Short mmCIF file of C-alpha atoms in Angstrom, two decimals:
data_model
loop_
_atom_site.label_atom_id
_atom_site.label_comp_id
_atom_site.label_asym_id
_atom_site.label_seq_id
_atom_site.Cartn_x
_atom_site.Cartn_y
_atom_site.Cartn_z
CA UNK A 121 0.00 0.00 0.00
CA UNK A 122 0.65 3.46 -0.24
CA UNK A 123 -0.13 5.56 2.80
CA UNK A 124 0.32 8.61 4.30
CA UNK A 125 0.86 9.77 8.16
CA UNK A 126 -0.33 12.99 9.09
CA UNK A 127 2.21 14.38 11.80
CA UNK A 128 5.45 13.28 12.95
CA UNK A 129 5.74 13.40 16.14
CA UNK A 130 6.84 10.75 19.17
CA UNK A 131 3.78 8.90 18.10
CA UNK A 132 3.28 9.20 14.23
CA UNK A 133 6.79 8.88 13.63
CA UNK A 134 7.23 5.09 14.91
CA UNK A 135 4.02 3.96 13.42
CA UNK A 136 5.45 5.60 9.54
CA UNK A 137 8.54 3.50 10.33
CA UNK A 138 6.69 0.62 11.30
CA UNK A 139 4.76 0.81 8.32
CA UNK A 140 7.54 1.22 6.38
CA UNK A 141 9.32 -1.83 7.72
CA UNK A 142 6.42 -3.90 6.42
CA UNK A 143 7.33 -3.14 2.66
CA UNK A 144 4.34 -0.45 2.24
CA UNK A 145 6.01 3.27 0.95
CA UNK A 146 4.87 5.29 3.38
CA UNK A 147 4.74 9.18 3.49
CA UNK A 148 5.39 11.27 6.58
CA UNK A 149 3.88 14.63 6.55
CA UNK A 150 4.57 17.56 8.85
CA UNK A 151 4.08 21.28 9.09
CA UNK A 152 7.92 21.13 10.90
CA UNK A 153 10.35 21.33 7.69
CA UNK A 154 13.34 20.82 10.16
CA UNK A 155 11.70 17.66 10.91
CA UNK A 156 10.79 16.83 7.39
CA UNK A 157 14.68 16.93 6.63
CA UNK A 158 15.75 14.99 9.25
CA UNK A 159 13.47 12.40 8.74
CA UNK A 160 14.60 12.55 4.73
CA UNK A 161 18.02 12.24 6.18
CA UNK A 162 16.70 9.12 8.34
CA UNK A 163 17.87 10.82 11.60
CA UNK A 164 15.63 11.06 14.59
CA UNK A 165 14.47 14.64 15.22
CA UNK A 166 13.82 13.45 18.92
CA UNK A 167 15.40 10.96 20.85
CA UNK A 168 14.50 8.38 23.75
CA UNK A 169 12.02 6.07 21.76
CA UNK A 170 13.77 2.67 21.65
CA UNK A 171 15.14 1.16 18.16
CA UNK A 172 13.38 4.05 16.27
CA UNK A 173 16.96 5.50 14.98
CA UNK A 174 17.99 1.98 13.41
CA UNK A 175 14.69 1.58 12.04
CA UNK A 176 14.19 4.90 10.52
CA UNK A 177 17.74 4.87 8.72
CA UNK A 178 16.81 1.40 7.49
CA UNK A 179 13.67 2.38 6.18
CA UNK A 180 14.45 5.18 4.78
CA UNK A 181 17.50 3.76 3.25
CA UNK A 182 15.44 1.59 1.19
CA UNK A 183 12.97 4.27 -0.03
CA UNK A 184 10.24 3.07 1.92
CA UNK A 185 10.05 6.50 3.47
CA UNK A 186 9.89 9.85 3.12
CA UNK A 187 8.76 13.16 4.17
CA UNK A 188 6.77 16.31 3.05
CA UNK A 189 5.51 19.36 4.27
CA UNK A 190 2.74 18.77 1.62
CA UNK A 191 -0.15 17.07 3.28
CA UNK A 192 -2.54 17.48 0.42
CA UNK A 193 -0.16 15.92 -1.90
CA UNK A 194 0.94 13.14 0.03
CA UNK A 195 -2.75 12.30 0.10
CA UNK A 196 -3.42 12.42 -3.15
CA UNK A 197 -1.09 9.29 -3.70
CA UNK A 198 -2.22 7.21 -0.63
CA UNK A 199 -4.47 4.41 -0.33
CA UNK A 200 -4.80 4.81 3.20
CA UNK A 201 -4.49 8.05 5.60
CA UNK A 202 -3.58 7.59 9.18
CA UNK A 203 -4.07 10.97 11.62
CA UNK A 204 -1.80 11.56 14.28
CA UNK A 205 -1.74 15.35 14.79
CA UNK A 206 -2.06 16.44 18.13
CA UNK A 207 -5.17 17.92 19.93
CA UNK A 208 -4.45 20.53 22.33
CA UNK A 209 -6.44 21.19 25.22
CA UNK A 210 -6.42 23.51 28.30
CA UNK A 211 -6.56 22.16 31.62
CA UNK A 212 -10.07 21.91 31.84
CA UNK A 213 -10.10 19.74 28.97
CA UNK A 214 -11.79 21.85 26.44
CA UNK A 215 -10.31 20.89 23.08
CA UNK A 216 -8.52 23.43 20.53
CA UNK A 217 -9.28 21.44 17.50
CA UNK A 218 -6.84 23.97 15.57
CA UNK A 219 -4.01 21.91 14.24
CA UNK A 220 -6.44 19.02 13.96
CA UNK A 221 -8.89 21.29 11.54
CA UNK A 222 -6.37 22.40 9.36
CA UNK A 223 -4.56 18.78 8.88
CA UNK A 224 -8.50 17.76 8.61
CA UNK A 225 -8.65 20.08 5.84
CA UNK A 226 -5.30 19.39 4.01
CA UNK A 227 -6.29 15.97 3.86
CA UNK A 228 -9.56 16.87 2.17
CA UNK A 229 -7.94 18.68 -0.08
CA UNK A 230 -5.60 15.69 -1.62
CA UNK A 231 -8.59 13.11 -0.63
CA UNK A 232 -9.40 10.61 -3.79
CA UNK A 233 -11.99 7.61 -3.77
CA UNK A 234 -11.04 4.59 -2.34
CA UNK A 235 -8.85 6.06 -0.03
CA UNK A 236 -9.13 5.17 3.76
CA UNK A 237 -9.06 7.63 6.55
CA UNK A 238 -8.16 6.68 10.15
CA UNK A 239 -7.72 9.09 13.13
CA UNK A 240 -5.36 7.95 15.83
CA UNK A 241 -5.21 10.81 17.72
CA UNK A 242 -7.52 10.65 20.97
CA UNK A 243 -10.76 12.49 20.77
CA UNK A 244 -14.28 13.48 23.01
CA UNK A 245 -17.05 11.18 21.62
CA UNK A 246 -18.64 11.40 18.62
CA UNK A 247 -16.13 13.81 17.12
CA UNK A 248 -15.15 11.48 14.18
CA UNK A 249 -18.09 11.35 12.58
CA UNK A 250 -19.73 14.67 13.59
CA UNK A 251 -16.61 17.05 12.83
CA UNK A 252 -14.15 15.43 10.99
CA UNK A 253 -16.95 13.41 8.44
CA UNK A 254 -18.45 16.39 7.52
CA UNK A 255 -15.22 18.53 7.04
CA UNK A 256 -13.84 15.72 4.87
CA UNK A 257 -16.47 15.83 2.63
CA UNK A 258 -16.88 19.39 2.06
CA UNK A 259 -13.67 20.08 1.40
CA UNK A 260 -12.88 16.65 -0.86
CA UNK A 261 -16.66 16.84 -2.55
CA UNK A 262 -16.58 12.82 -2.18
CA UNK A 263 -19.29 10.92 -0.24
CA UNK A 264 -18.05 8.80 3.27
CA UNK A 265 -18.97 5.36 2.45
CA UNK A 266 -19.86 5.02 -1.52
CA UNK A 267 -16.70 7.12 -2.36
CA UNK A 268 -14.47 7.10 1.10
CA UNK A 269 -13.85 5.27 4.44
CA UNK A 270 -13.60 6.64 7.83
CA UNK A 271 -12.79 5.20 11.03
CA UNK A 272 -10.93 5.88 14.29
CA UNK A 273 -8.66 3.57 15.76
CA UNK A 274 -6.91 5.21 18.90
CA UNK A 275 -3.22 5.07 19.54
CA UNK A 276 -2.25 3.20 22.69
CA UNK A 277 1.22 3.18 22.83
CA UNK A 278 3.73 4.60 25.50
CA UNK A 279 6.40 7.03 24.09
CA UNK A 280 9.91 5.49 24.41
CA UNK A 281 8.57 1.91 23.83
CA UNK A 282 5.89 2.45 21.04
CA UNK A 283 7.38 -0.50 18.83
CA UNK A 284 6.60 -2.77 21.47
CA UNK A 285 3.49 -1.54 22.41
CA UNK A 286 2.54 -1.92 18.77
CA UNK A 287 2.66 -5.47 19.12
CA UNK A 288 0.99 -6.13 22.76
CA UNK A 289 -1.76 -4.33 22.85
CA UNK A 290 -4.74 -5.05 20.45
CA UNK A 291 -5.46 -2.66 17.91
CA UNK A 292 -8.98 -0.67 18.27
CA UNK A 293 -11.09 0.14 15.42
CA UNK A 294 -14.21 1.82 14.64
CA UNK A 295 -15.61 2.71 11.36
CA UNK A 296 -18.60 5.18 10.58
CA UNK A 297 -20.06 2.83 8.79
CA UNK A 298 -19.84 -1.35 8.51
CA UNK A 299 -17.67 -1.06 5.40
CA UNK A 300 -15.51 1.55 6.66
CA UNK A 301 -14.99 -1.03 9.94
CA UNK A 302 -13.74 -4.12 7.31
CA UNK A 303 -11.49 -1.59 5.48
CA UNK A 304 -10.09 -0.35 9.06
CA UNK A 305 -9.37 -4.02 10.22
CA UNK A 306 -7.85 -5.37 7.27
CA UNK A 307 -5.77 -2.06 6.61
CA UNK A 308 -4.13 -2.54 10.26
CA UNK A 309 -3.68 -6.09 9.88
CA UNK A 310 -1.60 -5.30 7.02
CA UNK A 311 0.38 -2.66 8.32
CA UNK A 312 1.10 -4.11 11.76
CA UNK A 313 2.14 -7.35 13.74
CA UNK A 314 0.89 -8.96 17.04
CA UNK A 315 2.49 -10.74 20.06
CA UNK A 316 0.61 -13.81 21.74
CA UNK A 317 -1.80 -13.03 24.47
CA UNK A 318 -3.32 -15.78 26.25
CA UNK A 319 -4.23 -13.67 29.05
CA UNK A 320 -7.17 -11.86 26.47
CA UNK A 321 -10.15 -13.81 25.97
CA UNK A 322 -10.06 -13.90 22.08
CA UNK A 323 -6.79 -13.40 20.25
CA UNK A 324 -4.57 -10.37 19.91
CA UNK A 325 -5.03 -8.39 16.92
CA UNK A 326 -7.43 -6.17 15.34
CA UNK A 327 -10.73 -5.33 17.21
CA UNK A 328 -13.84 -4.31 15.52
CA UNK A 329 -15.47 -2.24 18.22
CA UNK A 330 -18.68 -1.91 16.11
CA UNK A 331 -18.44 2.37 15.74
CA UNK A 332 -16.29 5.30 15.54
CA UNK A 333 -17.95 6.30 19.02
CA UNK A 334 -17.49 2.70 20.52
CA UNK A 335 -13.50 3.07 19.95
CA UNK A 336 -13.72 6.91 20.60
CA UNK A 337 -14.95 5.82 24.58
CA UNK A 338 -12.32 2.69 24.79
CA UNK A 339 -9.61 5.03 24.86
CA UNK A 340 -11.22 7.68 27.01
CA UNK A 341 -12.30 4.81 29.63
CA UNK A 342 -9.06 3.30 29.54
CA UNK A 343 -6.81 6.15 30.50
CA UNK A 344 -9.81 7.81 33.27
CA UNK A 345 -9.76 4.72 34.76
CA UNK A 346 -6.28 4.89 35.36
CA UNK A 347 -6.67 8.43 36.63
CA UNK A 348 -9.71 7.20 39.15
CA UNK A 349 -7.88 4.42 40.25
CA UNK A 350 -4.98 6.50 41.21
CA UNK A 351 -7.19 9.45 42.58
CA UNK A 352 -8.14 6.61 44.76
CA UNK A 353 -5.18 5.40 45.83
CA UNK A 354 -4.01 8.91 46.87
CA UNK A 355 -6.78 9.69 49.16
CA UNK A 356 -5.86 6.07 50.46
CA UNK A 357 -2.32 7.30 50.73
CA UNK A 358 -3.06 10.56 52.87
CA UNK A 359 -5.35 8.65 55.20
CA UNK A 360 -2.91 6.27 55.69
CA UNK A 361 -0.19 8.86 56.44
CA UNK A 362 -2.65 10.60 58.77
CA UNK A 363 -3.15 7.51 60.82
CA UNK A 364 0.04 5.36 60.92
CA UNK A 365 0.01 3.51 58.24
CA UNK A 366 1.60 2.12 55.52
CA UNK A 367 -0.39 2.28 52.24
CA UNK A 368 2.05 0.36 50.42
CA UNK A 369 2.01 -3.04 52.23
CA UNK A 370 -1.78 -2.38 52.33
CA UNK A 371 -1.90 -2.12 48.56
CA UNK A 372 0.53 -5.01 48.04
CA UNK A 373 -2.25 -7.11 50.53
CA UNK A 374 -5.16 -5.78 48.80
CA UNK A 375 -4.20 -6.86 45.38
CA UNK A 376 -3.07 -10.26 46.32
CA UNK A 377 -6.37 -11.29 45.49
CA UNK A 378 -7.65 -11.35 42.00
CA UNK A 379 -10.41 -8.72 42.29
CA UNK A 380 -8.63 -5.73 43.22
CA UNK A 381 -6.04 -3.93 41.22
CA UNK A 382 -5.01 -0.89 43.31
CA UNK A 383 -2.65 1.59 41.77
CA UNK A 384 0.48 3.67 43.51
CA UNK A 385 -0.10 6.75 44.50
CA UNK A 386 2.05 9.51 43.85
CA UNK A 387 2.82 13.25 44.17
CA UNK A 388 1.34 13.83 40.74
CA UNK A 389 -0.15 12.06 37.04
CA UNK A 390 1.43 14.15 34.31
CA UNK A 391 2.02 13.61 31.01
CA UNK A 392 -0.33 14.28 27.33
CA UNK A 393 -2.59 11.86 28.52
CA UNK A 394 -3.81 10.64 31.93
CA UNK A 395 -4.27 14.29 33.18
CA UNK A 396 -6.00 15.59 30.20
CA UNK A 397 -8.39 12.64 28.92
CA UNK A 398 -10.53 12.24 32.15
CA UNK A 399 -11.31 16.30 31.16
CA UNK A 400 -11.74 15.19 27.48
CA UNK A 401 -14.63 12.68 29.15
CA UNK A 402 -16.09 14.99 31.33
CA UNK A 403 -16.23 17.18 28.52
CA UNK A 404 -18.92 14.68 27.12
CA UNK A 405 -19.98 13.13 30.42
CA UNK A 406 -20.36 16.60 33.06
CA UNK A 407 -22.13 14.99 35.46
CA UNK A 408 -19.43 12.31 35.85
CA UNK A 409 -19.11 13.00 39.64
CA UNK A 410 -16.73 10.33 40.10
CA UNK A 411 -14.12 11.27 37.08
CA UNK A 412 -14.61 14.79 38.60
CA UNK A 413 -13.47 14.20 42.16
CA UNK A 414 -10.15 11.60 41.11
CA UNK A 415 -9.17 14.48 38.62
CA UNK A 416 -9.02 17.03 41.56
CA UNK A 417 -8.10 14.73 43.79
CA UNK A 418 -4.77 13.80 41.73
CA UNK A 419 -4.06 17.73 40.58
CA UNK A 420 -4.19 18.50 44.68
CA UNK A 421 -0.97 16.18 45.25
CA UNK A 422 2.17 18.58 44.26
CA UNK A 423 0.36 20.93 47.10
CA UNK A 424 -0.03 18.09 49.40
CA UNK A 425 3.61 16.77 48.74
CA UNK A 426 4.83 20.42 49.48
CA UNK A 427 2.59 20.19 53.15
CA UNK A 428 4.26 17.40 53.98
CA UNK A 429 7.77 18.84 53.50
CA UNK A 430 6.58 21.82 56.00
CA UNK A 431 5.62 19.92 58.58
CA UNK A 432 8.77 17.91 58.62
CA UNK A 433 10.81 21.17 58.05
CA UNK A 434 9.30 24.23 59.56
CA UNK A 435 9.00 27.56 58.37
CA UNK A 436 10.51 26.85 54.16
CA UNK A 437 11.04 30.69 53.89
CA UNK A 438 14.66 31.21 52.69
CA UNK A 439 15.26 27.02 52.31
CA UNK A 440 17.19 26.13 49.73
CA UNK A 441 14.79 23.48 48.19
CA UNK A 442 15.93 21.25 45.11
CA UNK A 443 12.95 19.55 43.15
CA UNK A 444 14.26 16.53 41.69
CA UNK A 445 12.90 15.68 38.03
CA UNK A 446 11.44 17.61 35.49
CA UNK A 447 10.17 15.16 33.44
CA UNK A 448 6.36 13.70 34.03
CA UNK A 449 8.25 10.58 34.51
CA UNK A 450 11.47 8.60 34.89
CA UNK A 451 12.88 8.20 31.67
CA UNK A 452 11.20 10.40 29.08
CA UNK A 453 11.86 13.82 28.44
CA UNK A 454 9.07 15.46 28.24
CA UNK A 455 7.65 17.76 30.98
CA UNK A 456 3.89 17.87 29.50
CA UNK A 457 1.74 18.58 32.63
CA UNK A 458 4.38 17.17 35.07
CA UNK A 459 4.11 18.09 38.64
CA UNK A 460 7.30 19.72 38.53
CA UNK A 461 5.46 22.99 37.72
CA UNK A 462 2.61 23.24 40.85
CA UNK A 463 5.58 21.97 42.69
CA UNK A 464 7.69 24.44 42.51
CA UNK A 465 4.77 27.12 42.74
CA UNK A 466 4.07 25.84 45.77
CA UNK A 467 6.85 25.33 47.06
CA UNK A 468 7.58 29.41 45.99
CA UNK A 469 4.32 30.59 47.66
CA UNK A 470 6.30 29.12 51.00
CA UNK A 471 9.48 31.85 50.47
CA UNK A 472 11.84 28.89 49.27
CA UNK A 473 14.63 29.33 47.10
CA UNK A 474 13.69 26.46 44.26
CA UNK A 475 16.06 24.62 42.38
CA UNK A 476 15.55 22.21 39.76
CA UNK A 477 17.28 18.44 38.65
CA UNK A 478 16.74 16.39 35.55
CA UNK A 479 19.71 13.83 34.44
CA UNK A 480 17.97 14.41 31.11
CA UNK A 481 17.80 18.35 31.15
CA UNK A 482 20.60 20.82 30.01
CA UNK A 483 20.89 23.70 32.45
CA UNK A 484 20.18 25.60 29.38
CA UNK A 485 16.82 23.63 28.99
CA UNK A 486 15.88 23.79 32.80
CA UNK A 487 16.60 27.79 32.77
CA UNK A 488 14.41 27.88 30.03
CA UNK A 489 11.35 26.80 32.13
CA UNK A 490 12.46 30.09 34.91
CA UNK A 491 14.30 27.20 36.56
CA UNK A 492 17.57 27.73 38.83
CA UNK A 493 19.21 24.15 38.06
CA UNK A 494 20.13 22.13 40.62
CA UNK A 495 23.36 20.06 40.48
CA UNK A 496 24.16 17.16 43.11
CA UNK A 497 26.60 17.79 45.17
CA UNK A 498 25.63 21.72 45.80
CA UNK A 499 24.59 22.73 49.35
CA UNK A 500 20.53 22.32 49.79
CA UNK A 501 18.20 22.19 52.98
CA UNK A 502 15.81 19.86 51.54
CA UNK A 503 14.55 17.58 48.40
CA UNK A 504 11.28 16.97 46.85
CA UNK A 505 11.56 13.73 44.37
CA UNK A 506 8.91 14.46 41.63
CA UNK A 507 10.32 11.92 38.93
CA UNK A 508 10.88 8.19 39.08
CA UNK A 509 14.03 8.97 36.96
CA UNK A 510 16.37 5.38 37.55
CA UNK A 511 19.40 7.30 38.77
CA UNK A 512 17.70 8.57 41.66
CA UNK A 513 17.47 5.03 42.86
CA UNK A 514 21.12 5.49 44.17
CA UNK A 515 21.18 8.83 45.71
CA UNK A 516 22.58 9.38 49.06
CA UNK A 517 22.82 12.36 51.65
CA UNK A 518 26.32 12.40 50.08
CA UNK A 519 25.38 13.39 47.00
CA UNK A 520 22.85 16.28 48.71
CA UNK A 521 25.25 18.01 51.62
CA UNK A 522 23.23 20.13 54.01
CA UNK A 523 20.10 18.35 53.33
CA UNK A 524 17.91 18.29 56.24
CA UNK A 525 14.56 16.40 55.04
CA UNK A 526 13.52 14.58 51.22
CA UNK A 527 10.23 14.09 50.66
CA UNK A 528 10.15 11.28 48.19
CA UNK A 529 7.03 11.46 46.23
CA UNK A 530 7.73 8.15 43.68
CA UNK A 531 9.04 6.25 46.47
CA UNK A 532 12.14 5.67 44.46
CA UNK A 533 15.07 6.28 47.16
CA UNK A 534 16.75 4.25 49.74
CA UNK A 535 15.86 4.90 53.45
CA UNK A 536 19.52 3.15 54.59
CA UNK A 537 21.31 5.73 52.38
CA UNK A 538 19.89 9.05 54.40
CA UNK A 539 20.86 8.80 57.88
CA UNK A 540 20.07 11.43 60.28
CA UNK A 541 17.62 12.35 57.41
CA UNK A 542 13.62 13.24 57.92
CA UNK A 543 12.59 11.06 54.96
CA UNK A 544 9.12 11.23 54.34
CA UNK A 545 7.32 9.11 51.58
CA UNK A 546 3.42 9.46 50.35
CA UNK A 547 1.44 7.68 51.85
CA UNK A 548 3.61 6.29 54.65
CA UNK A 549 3.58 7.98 58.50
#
């Protein structure tokens, strides 16, 4: 096949190259030229997703891919169409279907019959077939269903692992229309491969979920549920802190039986999509009280994680405080929504002097944010751990001189390494 991805980013980038790697020529189009010509160069324009860099040169090598800022054009060669431009949304949730119009649009413009359309990026309900249908065939003149097929089939993929993810997770689909559906399945069986899972109750692979608005609501139930179960765990957390307890052997107890899957809690969720999809639901859903309460109940931890440091410190006016991790989490570099930013606020509403770590910031990058970086081994009165970064699993008082009390909120450091420490974790007394 020929096909076409619409936006190269951390997401549509692996799934061109996996394309590619299939034999199918693939086209990768982005509004980013710098992008474009590293990709036409077969060098990663971002790094930290794993294999993509041999892949890409390999595909690309072969002429199985390439890149364009010319979305119209690269659709008017494709058989198939697959949307991954992103859809910004404020922190209430309410979408800015901006970037997402104008790709719509492009893609309308190079749209030919036969050709199948399938949008990956996550949306509210219904908004395949009542915004992006209609925009598709004013601005192509062709007909969804006698002269085009539409479906939406949500990514579900972690960045920095995507190519494996690819292959565990079953692949959603949901077309428009019934014919639309069969075009969607057989497209992705084509373009993609799947690991054995006898752990799902029919086998791994494409899933038919009957409609666009079926597979629209699996990915918005999938990540608030993650968000509710860890709103839950945190209020769990700070009543176990309040009274003694450890929440983490309870947790361990509680899910030793088969019917309850409790999640970690943790001094915040960050990232593009546990933080902002629960909104995208309630955006459909307002009288979800229950989505409501976990979301508030998770954005209230960076302020609760900054309470606990006072009480074990005193007075943080003048402290020299050092927030360790930028990042949303250990690993990946990307600081969408992390906690890192209410942390700090708060933490600056107290009078401290805030400093900032990231083994996978620049000071450069970090300054760029209105950070002071922090570097280990500088004098500091106390920590706040905010990312589950892996080199944080070794740090000692040693490497933090002065420091009075850490407030580990990913329950990632070692208690024997801090003596003569306050050490405080969530969700522990």
């Amino acid at each position: 096949m020929n096909i076409t991805v619409v936006a190269l980013g951390k997401i549509g980038l692996p799934l061109a190259v996996q394309f590619a790697s299939l034999g199918h020529e693939v086209i990768g189009a982005d509004v980013n030229a710098a992008t474009v010509d590293l990709v036409n160069a077969g060098i990663e324009p971002f790094p930290g997703e794993a294999h993509l860099a041999e892949k890409l040169a390999d595909v690309v090598s072969r002429g199985l891919l390439k890149a364009t800022t010319d979305t119209a054009a690269a659709v008017a060669v494709s058989d198939a169409v697959v949307v991954v431009v992103p859809l910004f949304v404020d922190a209430e949730g309410i979408p800015d279907f901006g970037w997402m119009d104008a790709a719509t649009a492009d893609i309308a413009r190079g749209l030919k019959p036969g050709t199948l359309v399938s949008f990956e990026t996550t949306l509210p309900v219904g908004t395949t077939r009542s915004r992006f249908l209609p925009m598709l065939e004013a601005g192509s003149g062709l007909a969804c269903g006698p002269d085009f097929s539409l479906v939406f089939s949500p990514e579900r993929v972690f960045t920095g692992r995507v190519f494996a993810d690819l292959r565990k997770y079953p692949k959603l689909v949901g077309g428009v229309d019934v014919e639309s559906a069969k075009r969607g399945v057989s497209f992705y069986e084509a373009v993609l491969e799947f690991d054995d899972r006898p752990d799902l109750d029919r086998p791994n692979g494409v899933w038919d979920l009957g409609s666009a608005e079926a597979s629209e609501l699996a990915k918005l139930a999938e990540t608030t549920y993650r968000d509710v179960n860890i709103g839950l765990a945190n209020q769990f957390a700070r009543f176990a802190a309040d009274n003694g307890i450890d929440i983490y052997q309870v947790i361990a107890a509680s899910n030793s039986q088969p019917y309850s899957h409790i999640h970690l809690p943790g001094i915040a969720v960050g990232g593009h999509c546990i933080p902002i999809y629960p909104r995208m639901y309630l955006w459909n859903d307002p009288s979800a009280t229950v989505v409501r309460a976990a979301r508030e109940a998770n954005a209230a931890m960076p302020e609760y994680a900054v309470g606990v440091l006072e009480g074990a410190y005193g007075d943080l006016a003048g402290a020299r405080v050092a927030v360790l991790g930028a990042a949303y989490r250990g690993g990946v570099k990307e600081t969408a929504f992390s906690g890192v930013f209410p942390t700090v606020e708060a933490l600056r509403a107290r009078g401290a002097e805030v400093f900032v770590h990231d083994p996978m910031y620049t000071d450069v990058e970090l300054a760029g944010y209105g950070w002071a970086p922090y570097h280990l081994g500088e004098q500091v009165d106390a920590v706040v751990v905010q990312a589950d970064h892996v080199e944080y699993r070794a740090l000692s008082a040693d490497d933090l001189p002065g420091l009075r009390v850490i407030v580990d909120g990913r329950r990632v450091t070692d208690a024997s390494q801090f003596p003569g420490v306050t050490r405080r974790v969530l969700g522990t007394a």
